XYZ file of C-alpha atoms in Angstrom:
395
model
C 0.000 0.000 0.000
C 2.751 2.474 0.976
C 4.835 1.524 -2.076
C 1.840 2.236 -4.329
C 1.250 5.625 -2.681
C 4.876 6.688 -3.122
C 4.843 5.489 -6.719
C 1.753 7.575 -7.497
C 3.237 10.652 -5.798
C 6.452 10.269 -7.796
C 4.467 9.902 -11.008
C 2.458 13.067 -10.242
C 5.588 15.081 -9.445
C 7.324 13.840 -12.584
C 4.512 14.319 -15.050
C 2.706 17.237 -13.330
C -0.452 15.949 -14.914
C -2.632 12.877 -15.052
C -3.384 11.051 -18.291
C -6.986 11.599 -19.248
C -9.223 8.874 -20.627
C -8.510 7.641 -24.149
C -9.454 10.284 -26.716
C -10.256 12.765 -23.942
C -7.900 15.712 -24.422
C -8.203 19.402 -25.191
C -7.508 19.129 -28.937
C -9.954 16.256 -29.503
C -12.671 18.090 -27.552
C -12.185 21.239 -29.595
C -12.223 19.248 -32.834
C -15.454 17.457 -31.877
C -17.023 20.806 -30.952
C -16.075 22.302 -34.335
C -17.486 19.269 -36.179
C -20.751 19.553 -34.286
C -20.394 16.268 -32.363
C -20.619 18.150 -29.034
C -23.121 20.815 -28.075
C -22.032 23.744 -25.918
C -23.207 22.129 -22.669
C -21.410 18.829 -23.288
C -18.252 20.615 -24.412
C -18.119 22.725 -21.233
C -18.753 19.696 -19.022
C -16.043 17.578 -20.643
C -13.592 20.488 -20.571
C -14.192 20.790 -16.824
C -13.528 17.078 -16.380
C -10.286 17.351 -18.335
C -9.115 20.188 -16.119
C -9.903 18.152 -12.987
C -7.719 15.323 -14.246
C -4.797 17.777 -14.603
C -5.002 19.543 -11.210
C -1.612 20.179 -9.588
C -0.730 19.911 -5.898
C 0.707 22.913 -4.043
C 1.266 23.313 -0.306
C -0.597 26.205 1.315
C 1.183 28.462 3.807
C -0.926 28.914 6.948
C -0.296 31.970 9.108
C -1.508 32.076 12.704
C -1.028 34.022 15.933
C 0.227 30.724 17.422
C 2.672 29.158 14.914
C 3.729 26.442 17.394
C 0.168 25.092 17.485
C 0.147 24.777 13.692
C 3.162 22.489 13.904
C 1.558 20.199 16.483
C -2.220 20.188 15.993
C -3.501 17.706 13.420
C -6.407 18.534 11.092
C -9.472 16.419 11.852
C -11.839 18.034 9.351
C -12.335 21.085 7.164
C -15.679 22.453 5.968
C -16.027 25.259 3.403
C -18.833 27.805 3.677
C -21.303 28.473 0.856
C -19.136 31.084 -0.887
C -15.901 29.134 -0.324
C -14.091 32.077 1.243
C -13.830 30.457 4.702
C -12.969 27.020 6.065
C -14.150 25.887 9.474
C -11.504 23.585 10.932
C -11.431 21.061 13.750
C -7.922 20.184 14.921
C -6.949 17.427 17.332
C -4.574 18.718 19.991
C -1.847 16.599 21.569
C -3.125 16.995 25.124
C -6.500 15.571 24.065
C -9.733 17.013 22.752
C -10.214 19.377 19.835
C -9.608 22.991 18.859
C -11.718 24.979 16.392
C -10.735 27.681 13.942
C -11.691 29.496 10.757
C -9.274 29.857 7.847
C -9.826 32.847 5.586
C -9.276 31.802 1.961
C -9.164 35.291 0.491
C -5.370 35.101 0.145
C -5.520 31.801 -1.732
C -4.086 33.087 -4.995
C -1.221 31.822 -7.153
C 1.710 31.894 -7.251
C 2.004 32.201 -3.447
C -0.773 30.400 -1.613
C -1.161 32.044 1.796
C -4.090 31.854 4.196
C -4.699 32.992 7.772
C -5.989 30.831 10.619
C -8.286 32.596 13.118
C -8.686 30.810 16.419
C -10.697 31.280 19.590
C -8.971 29.246 22.268
C -11.945 29.460 24.653
C -13.724 26.716 22.750
C -11.655 23.572 23.188
C -11.594 19.994 24.461
C -14.887 18.758 23.027
C -14.855 16.040 20.385
C -17.007 16.890 17.360
C -19.374 14.205 16.038
C -20.890 16.317 13.253
C -20.693 19.881 11.957
C -22.393 22.142 9.395
C -22.626 25.849 8.598
C -25.777 27.559 9.884
C -27.513 30.678 8.535
C -29.162 32.350 11.524
C -28.374 36.084 11.198
C -27.233 35.870 7.568
C -25.777 33.247 5.242
C -23.299 31.062 7.169
C -23.338 33.317 10.229
C -22.834 30.370 12.615
C -21.377 26.891 12.831
C -23.559 24.095 14.197
C -21.559 21.525 16.175
C -22.681 18.217 17.675
C -20.367 17.686 20.639
C -19.747 14.514 22.626
C -20.106 14.631 26.376
C -17.031 14.410 28.609
C -16.975 13.273 32.236
C -20.155 14.661 33.819
C -20.807 17.148 31.019
C -23.538 15.852 28.675
C -23.318 16.051 24.906
C -24.969 18.984 23.159
C -25.621 20.771 19.899
C -23.935 24.179 19.874
C -24.402 27.180 17.580
C -21.068 28.936 17.425
C -21.051 32.460 15.881
C -18.420 32.751 13.163
C -17.829 36.334 14.339
C -16.124 34.932 17.457
C -13.272 33.901 15.167
C -13.255 36.489 12.392
C -15.663 39.333 11.664
C -16.399 39.150 7.927
C -19.613 41.228 7.928
C -19.485 44.930 8.808
C -22.737 44.777 10.758
C -21.710 41.805 12.876
C -21.346 42.068 16.606
C -19.626 39.339 18.607
C -22.376 36.750 19.008
C -23.344 34.562 21.911
C -22.744 30.834 21.971
C -26.063 28.982 22.088
C -26.233 25.349 23.256
C -29.023 22.777 23.259
C -28.853 19.685 25.429
C -29.001 16.950 22.817
C -26.756 14.074 23.940
C -25.507 11.431 21.540
C -26.153 13.180 18.212
C -24.606 11.371 15.242
C -25.457 13.974 12.601
C -26.850 17.466 12.106
C -28.224 19.714 9.359
C -29.339 23.343 9.107
C -32.551 24.236 7.268
C -32.787 26.890 4.566
C -36.346 25.732 3.823
C -39.111 28.239 4.655
C -41.178 25.355 6.075
C -38.538 24.979 8.799
C -37.163 28.494 9.165
C -34.504 28.975 11.881
C -34.465 25.222 12.479
C -31.813 22.550 12.655
C -32.064 18.790 12.863
C -30.040 16.238 14.788
C -29.881 12.527 14.105
C -29.787 10.433 17.272
C -30.014 6.767 18.195
C -33.489 5.881 16.877
C -34.669 9.502 16.897
C -34.658 12.613 14.740
C -35.080 15.968 16.493
C -35.994 19.178 14.632
C -35.343 22.208 16.841
C -36.403 25.827 16.278
C -33.526 28.002 17.499
C -35.719 31.068 18.108
C -38.699 29.490 19.898
C -37.044 26.375 21.288
C -39.938 24.263 19.937
C -39.035 20.698 18.987
C -40.455 17.980 16.786
C -39.314 14.401 17.373
C -39.626 11.457 15.002
C -38.936 7.883 16.037
C -36.797 5.700 13.759
C -35.711 2.062 13.787
C -31.976 2.834 13.590
C -29.259 5.380 14.352
C -29.409 8.391 12.004
C -25.880 9.001 10.665
C -26.505 11.544 7.877
C -29.035 14.327 7.205
C -29.885 17.091 4.738
C -32.862 19.419 4.310
C -34.287 19.934 0.842
C -34.473 23.582 -0.159
C -37.698 23.644 -2.203
C -39.645 20.580 -1.070
C -40.598 20.480 2.646
C -38.484 17.370 3.276
C -35.652 16.301 5.578
C -33.633 13.339 4.242
C -31.974 10.929 6.663
C -29.488 8.085 6.243
C -29.425 5.302 8.846
C -27.072 2.680 10.222
C -29.532 0.046 8.986
C -28.989 1.202 5.375
C -32.389 2.882 5.112
C -32.733 6.374 3.646
C -36.014 8.112 4.380
C -37.511 11.592 4.132
C -39.557 13.375 6.792
C -42.409 15.558 5.541
C -41.954 18.746 7.582
C -45.607 19.702 7.092
C -46.682 16.785 9.293
C -46.893 18.190 12.785
C -48.394 14.884 13.911
C -45.289 12.934 14.849
C -47.131 9.628 15.063
C -47.801 8.475 11.487
C -47.810 9.766 7.923
C -44.573 11.765 8.065
C -42.339 9.318 6.158
C -42.303 10.468 2.522
C -39.601 8.494 0.685
C -37.739 5.225 1.381
C -34.537 3.953 -0.252
C -32.213 1.170 0.892
C -28.479 0.469 0.929
C -26.899 -2.796 2.084
C -24.742 -1.060 4.694
C -24.808 1.898 7.075
C -25.396 5.177 5.200
C -22.749 7.792 6.027
C -23.662 10.638 3.662
C -26.716 11.973 1.788
C -26.611 14.853 -0.708
C -29.632 16.256 -2.545
C -28.942 17.509 -6.060
C -30.106 21.025 -6.978
C -33.255 20.075 -8.900
C -34.229 17.855 -5.932
C -35.065 14.969 -8.254
C -31.955 12.951 -7.352
C -30.046 12.079 -4.188
C -26.454 10.885 -3.778
C -25.693 8.491 -0.911
C -22.617 6.621 0.314
C -22.296 3.820 2.862
C -19.844 1.846 4.989
C -19.409 -0.782 2.275
C -17.815 1.814 -0.028
C -20.919 2.038 -2.227
C -21.842 5.414 -3.744
C -25.191 5.547 -5.526
C -27.202 8.209 -7.330
C -30.922 7.701 -6.712
C -33.895 8.990 -8.697
C -36.314 10.222 -6.020
C -39.283 10.035 -8.396
C -38.883 6.343 -9.222
C -36.880 5.408 -6.063
C -34.415 3.547 -8.308
C -30.618 3.697 -8.454
C -29.623 5.285 -11.756
C -25.824 5.359 -11.350
C -23.131 3.804 -9.165
C -19.614 5.173 -8.604
C -16.983 2.437 -8.273
C -13.674 2.461 -6.408
C -14.528 4.116 -3.083
C -13.028 2.297 -0.068
C -14.877 2.208 3.248
C -15.361 -0.554 5.810
C -16.602 1.174 8.941
C -15.793 4.924 8.892
C -18.215 7.868 8.868
C -16.998 9.380 5.574
C -18.747 12.098 3.516
C -19.284 12.337 -0.228
C -19.120 15.715 -2.000
C -21.193 16.544 -5.094
C -20.351 19.557 -7.291
C -22.881 19.928 -10.069
C -21.352 23.082 -11.569
C -18.114 21.197 -12.259
C -19.912 17.900 -12.894
C -17.906 15.879 -10.383
C -18.243 13.693 -7.273
C -15.448 13.645 -4.664
C -14.871 11.184 -1.813
C -11.932 10.227 0.415
C -11.681 6.543 1.287
C -10.301 4.737 4.318
C -7.276 3.945 2.163
C -6.576 7.727 2.244
C -7.020 8.090 -1.533
C -9.164 10.966 -2.798
C -11.204 9.891 -5.819
C -12.975 12.167 -8.283
C -15.670 10.819 -10.602
C -17.689 12.327 -13.414
C -21.149 13.026 -12.019
C -22.746 12.367 -15.400
C -21.265 8.990 -16.394
C -19.580 7.750 -13.147
C -16.175 7.566 -14.874
C -13.271 7.714 -12.380
C -11.383 10.855 -13.430
C -8.634 11.050 -10.828
C -7.189 9.130 -7.877
C -5.071 11.334 -5.597
C -2.776 9.701 -3.014
C -2.290 11.306 0.378
C 0.949 13.339 0.652
C 1.473 11.611 4.033
C 1.870 7.908 4.865
C -1.419 6.010 4.790
C -3.076 5.567 8.179
C -6.643 4.923 9.276
C -6.210 7.756 11.794
C -4.912 10.235 9.180
C -7.634 10.157 6.535
C -7.510 13.461 4.597
C -10.411 15.906 4.804
C -11.230 17.721 1.563
C -13.275 20.619 0.223
C -13.890 21.327 -3.461
C -15.204 24.576 -4.881
C -15.742 26.211 -8.247
C -14.538 29.488 -6.669
C -11.925 28.897 -3.988
C -11.362 32.079 -2.015
C -14.623 33.740 -3.041
C -16.458 34.903 -6.160
C -13.240 35.737 -8.061
C -11.533 32.455 -7.186
C -10.673 29.554 -9.463
C -11.911 25.958 -9.177
C -9.858 23.610 -7.059
C -9.598 21.075 -4.261
C -8.332 21.731 -0.745
C -6.917 18.774 1.198
C -6.090 18.853 4.918
C -3.986 16.009 6.318
C -1.827 15.876 9.428
C -0.703 19.496 10.029
C -0.687 20.466 6.359
C -3.108 22.061 3.897
C -2.750 21.472 0.146
C -4.418 23.089 -2.845
C -5.015 21.226 -6.101
C -5.830 23.997 -8.543
C -6.773 23.903 -12.187
C -3.732 24.363 -14.392
């Protein structure tokens, strides 16, 4: 395994590009476009895929008020906000527990890739089970964290204002941390649906809780299994949930009766579902599980319409990332390889080895965006592993 990783890294450094699929290069695409074999939409999609296959790795310089911590604290996860100009980070510290921070990506520009880490050392020592950005005051104004309990302190769901780390909105005032006693949450999601305004959900052992942050009102829905993944639909009044049993179901948010009639859609995997992603038109859903299976489901027919091969997972809670604008699917496996597929035909476009030795405790965390660093940014992939951050940008 290690020999293969080093071989792939050497090949990438030597060639500085990956070989695209047979007949899939810039000149052939342009020729097919001129001959009328490709319409404008197909040409743009295939050109994007070609660029993904040629992304180059560069190490990002991270500046912080505490440089010694950067050398010792290992990245656990990174999560980009909607506009991809900030990363929320969870770092494991040597003395135990976790530390949180926000990296501003506005300086992420070639040729020198520099970013700044903003930290608030008051919030430490709590292991994070799940995290998502939350839009309470404005888009991505907070971070929603599901924290494990320690000693006599119970687990909770916490809304952490981003302004406590870095003030990116002129009207922001330092916000107050808001916690809800919700022990044992496996997953969480924030709602941008008007049917569940100012609400977030948490997936528990055999329960789903939907909590209104403003009123404190809660809806609870009993399930037959632990809920490991969640996402609200934006247009339809639905909350999708993925379970340890392999079931994927939707909750109709219009059903205030929590007894019966709230389950809207049912799909099934053969293993525990670790990630669910609703595509923009809300007619399809992407799901991955602990058997390494990634499937694209048609929600209208409840049938699998595409499967993405090569992902490696045996027991880990690993996400899958879908980027419709670039037409790609990204997932990091337990083997520490980051794989990128074509969303449209499930072709494996790129397999990226970890820059560090393979370890089940050092699985990279990634974020892909069409506009890294904000609206003027270029497409690319960010990879956090050990103490390092890497950028794979389009060449």
